[in-house]
Coordinates of C-alpha atoms and ligand atoms in Angstrom, one line a residue:
X104 CA -22.7 147.4 -36.5
X105 CA -25.0 146.0 -39.2
X106 CA -28.4 147.7 -38.8
X107 CA -29.4 151.3 -38.2
X108 CA -32.9 152.4 -37.4
X109 CA -34.4 155.9 -37.1
X110 CA -37.9 156.6 -35.8
X111 CA -39.9 157.5 -32.7
X112 CA -39.2 156.8 -29.1
X113 CA -42.3 157.3 -27.0
X114 CA -44.3 156.9 -23.9
X115 CA -47.6 155.4 -24.9
X116 CA -51.0 155.2 -23.2
X117 CA -52.8 152.2 -24.6
X118 CA -56.2 150.7 -24.1
X119 CA -57.0 147.1 -25.3
X120 CA -59.7 144.6 -24.3
X121 CA -57.1 143.2 -21.9
X122 CA -56.7 146.5 -20.0
X123 CA -55.2 149.9 -19.8
X124 CA -51.5 150.8 -19.6
X125 CA -50.3 154.3 -19.1
X126 CA -46.8 155.7 -19.7
X127 CA -45.6 152.5 -21.3
X128 CA -42.3 152.5 -23.1
X129 CA -43.0 152.5 -26.9
X130 CA -42.1 154.1 -30.2
X131 CA -41.3 152.6 -33.5
X132 CA -37.5 152.3 -33.0
X133 CA -37.9 150.8 -29.5
X134 CA -40.0 147.9 -30.7
X135 CA -37.9 147.6 -33.9
X136 CA -34.6 147.5 -32.2
X137 CA -35.5 145.0 -29.5
X138 CA -37.0 142.7 -32.1
X139 CA -34.0 143.0 -34.4
X140 CA -31.5 142.5 -31.5
X141 CA -32.5 138.8 -31.5
X142 CA -30.6 138.5 -34.8
X143 CA -28.0 141.2 -35.2
X144 CA -26.3 144.4 -33.8
X145 CA -28.6 147.4 -34.0
X146 CA -28.0 151.1 -33.6
X147 CA -30.7 153.6 -32.8
X148 CA -31.3 157.2 -33.9
X149 CA -34.0 158.8 -31.8
X150 CA -34.9 161.7 -29.6
X151 CA -36.3 161.8 -26.1
X152 CA -37.0 164.5 -23.5
X153 CA -35.3 164.7 -20.1
X154 CA -38.2 162.8 -18.6
X155 CA -36.9 159.6 -20.3
X156 CA -36.1 157.1 -17.6
X157 CA -32.6 155.7 -17.3
X158 CA -34.0 152.2 -16.8
X159 CA -35.5 152.4 -20.3
X160 CA -32.2 153.2 -21.9
X161 CA -30.7 150.3 -19.8
X162 CA -33.3 147.9 -21.2
X163 CA -32.0 148.7 -24.7
X164 CA -28.3 148.6 -23.9
X165 CA -28.7 145.4 -22.0
X166 CA -29.8 143.8 -25.3
X167 CA -26.6 145.1 -27.0
X168 CA -28.4 147.9 -28.8
X169 CA -26.2 151.0 -29.5
X170 CA -28.0 153.9 -28.0
X171 CA -25.3 156.5 -28.6
X172 CA -27.5 158.0 -31.3
X173 CA -30.3 158.9 -28.9
X174 CA -30.5 162.7 -28.4
X175 CA -31.7 163.9 -25.0
X176 CA -33.1 167.4 -25.0
X177 CA -35.1 169.7 -22.7
X178 CA -38.8 168.9 -22.8
X179 CA -41.1 165.9 -22.9
X180 CA -40.7 162.7 -24.8
X181 CA -43.2 162.0 -27.6
X182 CA -46.5 160.8 -26.2
X183 CA -49.0 158.6 -28.2
X184 CA -52.3 157.4 -26.9
X185 CA -54.2 154.7 -28.7
X186 CA -57.1 152.4 -28.4
X187 CA -57.7 148.9 -29.7
X188 CA -61.2 148.5 -28.4
X189 CA -62.8 148.8 -31.8
X190 CA -60.3 146.8 -33.8
X191 CA -57.4 144.8 -32.6
X192 CA -55.8 145.1 -36.0
X193 CA -55.9 148.8 -36.4
X194 CA -55.1 151.2 -33.6
X195 CA -57.4 154.2 -33.1
X196 CA -55.2 157.2 -32.3
X197 CA -56.6 159.0 -29.4
X198 CA -53.9 161.6 -29.1
X199 CA -50.5 162.4 -30.5
X200 CA -48.2 164.8 -28.7
X201 CA -45.1 165.1 -30.7
X202 CA -43.3 167.2 -28.0
X203 CA -39.5 167.0 -28.5
X204 CA -40.1 164.7 -31.5
X205 CA -41.4 167.7 -33.5
X206 CA -37.9 169.1 -33.8
X207 CA -36.1 165.8 -34.5
X208 CA -33.5 166.4 -37.1
X209 CA -30.8 163.9 -36.5
X210 CA -27.2 164.2 -37.6
X211 CA -26.1 160.6 -38.3
X212 CA -22.9 160.1 -36.2
X213 CA -19.8 159.6 -38.4
X214 CA -19.4 156.0 -37.3
X215 CA -23.0 155.1 -38.2
X216 CA -23.0 156.4 -41.8
X217 CA -21.5 153.3 -43.3
X218 CA -23.9 150.9 -41.7
X219 CA -25.1 148.6 -44.5
X220 CA -28.8 148.1 -43.5
X221 CA -31.1 151.0 -42.8
X222 CA -34.7 151.0 -41.5
X223 CA -36.7 154.2 -41.7
X224 CA -39.2 153.4 -39.0
X225 CA -42.4 155.4 -38.6
X226 CA -41.5 159.1 -38.3
X227 CA -41.7 162.3 -40.3
X228 CA -40.8 161.4 -43.9
X229 CA -38.5 164.5 -44.1
X230 CA -36.5 163.1 -41.2
X231 CA -36.4 159.7 -42.9
X232 CA -35.1 161.3 -46.1
X233 CA -32.5 163.3 -44.3
X234 CA -31.1 160.2 -42.6
X235 CA -31.0 158.3 -45.9
X236 CA -29.2 161.3 -47.5
X237 CA -26.5 161.1 -44.9
X238 CA -25.6 157.4 -45.4
X239 CA -22.6 156.4 -47.5
X240 CA -22.4 154.2 -50.6
X241 CA -21.9 151.2 -48.2
X242 CA -25.7 151.1 -47.8
X243 CA -27.0 147.8 -49.2
X244 CA -30.7 147.9 -48.4
X245 CA -33.1 150.4 -47.1
X246 CA -36.7 149.8 -46.0
X247 CA -39.3 152.2 -44.6
X248 CA -42.6 152.3 -42.8
X249 CA -45.1 155.1 -42.3
X250 CA -48.6 155.7 -40.9
X251 CA -51.8 157.7 -41.4
X252 CA -50.5 160.8 -39.6
X253 CA -47.6 161.3 -42.1
X254 CA -49.7 160.2 -45.1
X255 CA -52.0 163.1 -44.4
X256 CA -49.4 165.7 -43.2
X257 CA -46.4 165.0 -45.4
X258 CA -47.7 163.3 -48.5
X259 CA -45.3 164.8 -51.0
X260 CA -42.2 164.0 -49.0
X261 CA -43.4 160.5 -48.5
X262 CA -44.0 160.1 -52.3
X263 CA -40.5 161.1 -53.0
X264 CA -39.1 158.8 -50.3
X265 CA -41.0 155.8 -51.6
X266 CA -39.1 155.9 -54.9
X267 CA -35.9 155.3 -53.1
X268 CA -36.9 152.3 -51.0
X269 CA -35.9 148.7 -51.5
X270 CA -38.8 147.7 -49.3
X271 CA -41.9 149.6 -48.3
X272 CA -43.2 147.9 -45.1
X273 CA -46.6 149.2 -44.3
X274 CA -49.8 148.3 -42.4
X275 CA -52.8 147.3 -44.5
X276 CA -55.1 150.2 -43.4
X277 CA -52.3 152.7 -44.2
X278 CA -51.6 151.0 -47.5
X279 CA -55.2 151.3 -48.4
X280 CA -55.3 155.0 -47.4
X281 CA -52.1 155.7 -49.3
X282 CA -53.1 154.1 -52.6
X283 CA -56.9 154.9 -52.2
X284 CA -57.6 151.3 -53.3
X285 CA -59.3 148.5 -51.3
X286 CA -58.6 145.2 -53.0
X287 CA -55.4 143.8 -51.6
X288 CA -53.8 143.0 -55.0
X289 CA -54.6 146.5 -56.2
X290 CA -53.2 148.0 -53.1
X291 CA -49.9 146.0 -53.4
X292 CA -49.6 146.9 -57.1
X293 CA -50.5 150.5 -56.3
X294 CA -47.7 150.7 -53.8
X295 CA -45.2 149.1 -56.2
X296 CA -46.2 151.8 -58.7
X297 CA -45.0 154.4 -56.2
X298 CA -41.5 153.2 -56.7
X299 CA -40.2 150.7 -54.1
X300 CA -38.7 147.5 -55.4
X301 CA -40.7 145.4 -52.9
X302 CA -43.7 145.9 -50.8
X303 CA -44.7 144.2 -47.6
X304 CA -48.2 144.7 -46.3
X305 CA -48.7 143.9 -42.7
X306 CA -52.2 142.6 -42.0
X307 CA -52.3 142.1 -38.3
X308 CA -54.0 138.8 -37.3
X309 CA -54.3 138.0 -41.1
X310 CA -50.5 137.9 -41.5
X311 CA -48.4 139.6 -44.2
X312 CA -47.9 139.7 -48.0
X313 CA -44.7 140.3 -49.8
X314 CA -45.0 141.6 -53.4
X315 CA -42.5 142.5 -56.1
X316 CA -42.5 142.2 -59.9
X317 CA -41.5 138.5 -59.8
X318 CA -42.8 137.2 -56.5
X319 CA -45.9 137.0 -54.3
X320 CA -45.6 135.5 -50.9
X321 CA -48.5 135.3 -48.5
X322 CA -48.3 134.2 -44.9
X323 CA -50.8 133.9 -42.2
X324 CA -50.1 135.3 -38.7
X325 CA -49.2 132.8 -36.0
X326 CA -52.6 132.0 -34.4
X327 CA -52.2 133.7 -31.0
X328 CA -55.2 133.0 -28.9
X329 CA -54.8 135.6 -26.2
X330 CA -53.9 139.0 -27.8
X331 CA -53.0 141.3 -24.9
X332 CA -51.6 144.4 -26.7
X333 CA -51.1 144.7 -30.4
X334 CA -49.0 147.9 -30.0
X335 CA -45.6 147.5 -31.7
X336 CA -46.5 144.4 -33.6
X337 CA -45.8 146.1 -36.9
X338 CA -42.5 147.5 -35.7
X339 CA -41.5 144.1 -34.3
X340 CA -42.3 142.5 -37.6
X341 CA -40.1 145.0 -39.3
X342 CA -37.4 144.4 -36.7
X343 CA -37.5 140.6 -37.2
X344 CA -37.5 141.0 -41.0
X345 CA -34.6 143.5 -41.2
X346 CA -32.7 141.7 -38.4
X347 CA -32.8 138.5 -40.4
X348 CA -31.7 140.2 -43.6
X349 CA -28.9 142.1 -41.9
X350 CA -27.7 138.9 -40.0
X351 CA -27.6 136.8 -43.2
X352 CA -26.6 139.6 -45.7
X353 CA -28.7 137.6 -48.2
X354 CA -30.8 139.4 -50.8
X355 CA -32.5 136.6 -52.7
X356 CA -36.2 135.6 -53.0
X357 CA -35.9 132.6 -50.6
X358 CA -34.2 134.7 -47.9
X359 CA -36.9 137.4 -48.2
X360 CA -39.5 134.7 -47.6
X361 CA -37.7 133.4 -44.5
X362 CA -37.2 137.0 -43.3
X363 CA -41.0 137.5 -43.6
X364 CA -41.5 134.5 -41.4
X365 CA -38.9 135.7 -38.9
X366 CA -40.8 139.0 -38.7
X367 CA -44.1 137.1 -38.2
X368 CA -42.6 135.0 -35.5
X369 CA -41.2 137.9 -33.5
X370 CA -44.4 140.0 -33.9
X371 CA -46.5 137.1 -32.6
X372 CA -44.7 137.3 -29.3
X373 CA -45.0 141.0 -29.0
X374 CA -48.9 140.9 -28.9
X375 CA -48.8 138.3 -26.1
X376 CA -48.0 141.0 -23.5
X377 CA -48.3 144.7 -22.9
X378 CA -45.6 146.9 -24.4
X379 CA -42.2 145.2 -24.4
X380 CA -43.1 142.8 -21.6
X381 CA -43.0 139.7 -23.8
X382 CA -40.9 140.9 -26.7
X383 CA -37.9 141.7 -24.4
X384 CA -37.9 138.3 -22.7
X385 CA -37.7 135.6 -25.4
X386 CA -35.4 132.7 -25.5
X387 CA -33.7 131.4 -28.7
X388 CA -35.7 128.1 -28.2
X389 CA -39.0 129.9 -28.1
X390 CA -38.2 131.7 -31.3
X391 CA -36.9 128.6 -33.1
X392 CA -39.9 126.5 -32.0
X393 CA -42.3 129.0 -33.4
X394 CA -40.3 129.3 -36.6
X395 CA -40.8 125.5 -37.1
X396 CA -44.5 125.7 -36.1
X397 CA -44.9 128.1 -39.0
X398 CA -43.6 125.5 -41.4
X399 CA -46.2 123.1 -40.0
X400 CA -48.9 125.8 -40.5
X401 CA -48.0 126.7 -44.1
X402 CA -46.8 123.6 -46.0
X403 CA -48.8 120.9 -47.7
X404 CA -48.0 118.0 -50.0
X405 CA -48.5 118.9 -53.7
X406 CA -47.6 115.4 -54.8
X407 CA -51.0 114.3 -53.8
X408 CA -53.2 115.0 -56.8
X409 CA -56.4 116.9 -56.5
X410 CA -59.3 114.4 -57.1
X411 CA -60.8 116.4 -60.0
X412 CA -63.7 114.8 -61.9
X413 CA -63.8 114.7 -65.7
X414 CA -67.1 116.2 -66.7
X415 CA -66.4 116.4 -70.4
X416 CA -64.5 114.1 -72.8
Ligands
AMP517 P1 -47.1 149.7 -34.5 O1 -46.0 148.8 -34.6 O2 -47.7 150.1 -35.8 O3 -48.2 149.2 -33.5 O4 -46.5 151.1 -33.8 C1 -46.7 151.4 -32.5 C2 -45.8 152.5 -32.0 O5 -45.9 153.6 -33.0 C3 -46.3 153.1 -30.7 O6 -45.4 152.6 -29.7 C4 -46.2 154.6 -30.9 O7 -45.5 155.3 -29.9 C5 -45.7 154.9 -32.3 N1 -46.4 155.9 -33.0 C6 -47.7 156.3 -32.9 N2 -47.9 157.4 -33.7 C7 -46.7 157.7 -34.3 C8 -46.3 158.7 -35.2 N3 -47.2 159.6 -35.7 N4 -45.0 158.7 -35.6 C9 -44.2 157.8 -35.1 N5 -44.5 156.9 -34.2 C10 -45.7 156.8 -33.8

């Protein structure tokens, strides 16, 4: 097993300009693991209630995802309800019912502790910290995400966690909220000041930026014309990104750039359908084609000189 992810498993009610879906399988680890499974072996740590449907576990296991770390307890699975009617790039949370997720305190199974790549998907920063603490020295890279709910509720724990991350992968709106800055460069630098070695800011339809002390990489999003449901795009981006890194075991600037593109490609499919409809049904050819389309979208010939005029001599 190469990649471990901890986070939320949920039933979502979502409203987008394309329609309404209730009780849709969601949660940060769900999107993340399906996205990453296109590149590598993934194991999940999560919690669900006894209302969690067997066919939803089957969907994950059918993609080779190790679900042995999903705890099933008495009660209801986490419920999140969100609306994208005002802004397709930023979900408006209508309701959050943590349910069994409120008492999520996972013990990392013995066999999972030496997994080399860890993603701390959106969940309570104290839970994220506890999972990180249980990993062995085999850990090669850890990245983490968060959202407004935890920035408000668990700021101190989040601050402490940030100092230990190789990558902070965070939505633009949340990054602004966390740093209390608005200019994108200030936001990226503000996040780096919090301690992670690298920062990736996810910008919805505007793409993503990768920042560290030596590198700035800015990519557009793939131009999707018909966005059906943006839920899970951020987690799918992270899944594609981490899946790429875990699959290649490469930790150099060029690989990080390619991993950002891999994340962008996968996320661009997620938004084309409700929930996991599109994300869980991709072919290698579709993914590869879009990867090459990205090259087309982002490269240009610097050998052709700019036709600058000489105004002074
Ligand atoms: P995103 O990739 O940012 O669109 O994340 C979407 C997923 O986040 C949804 O499927 C929700 O179930 C999940 N989610 C919403 N609120 C929270 C929260 N406070 N903690 C963890 N997961 C959440």
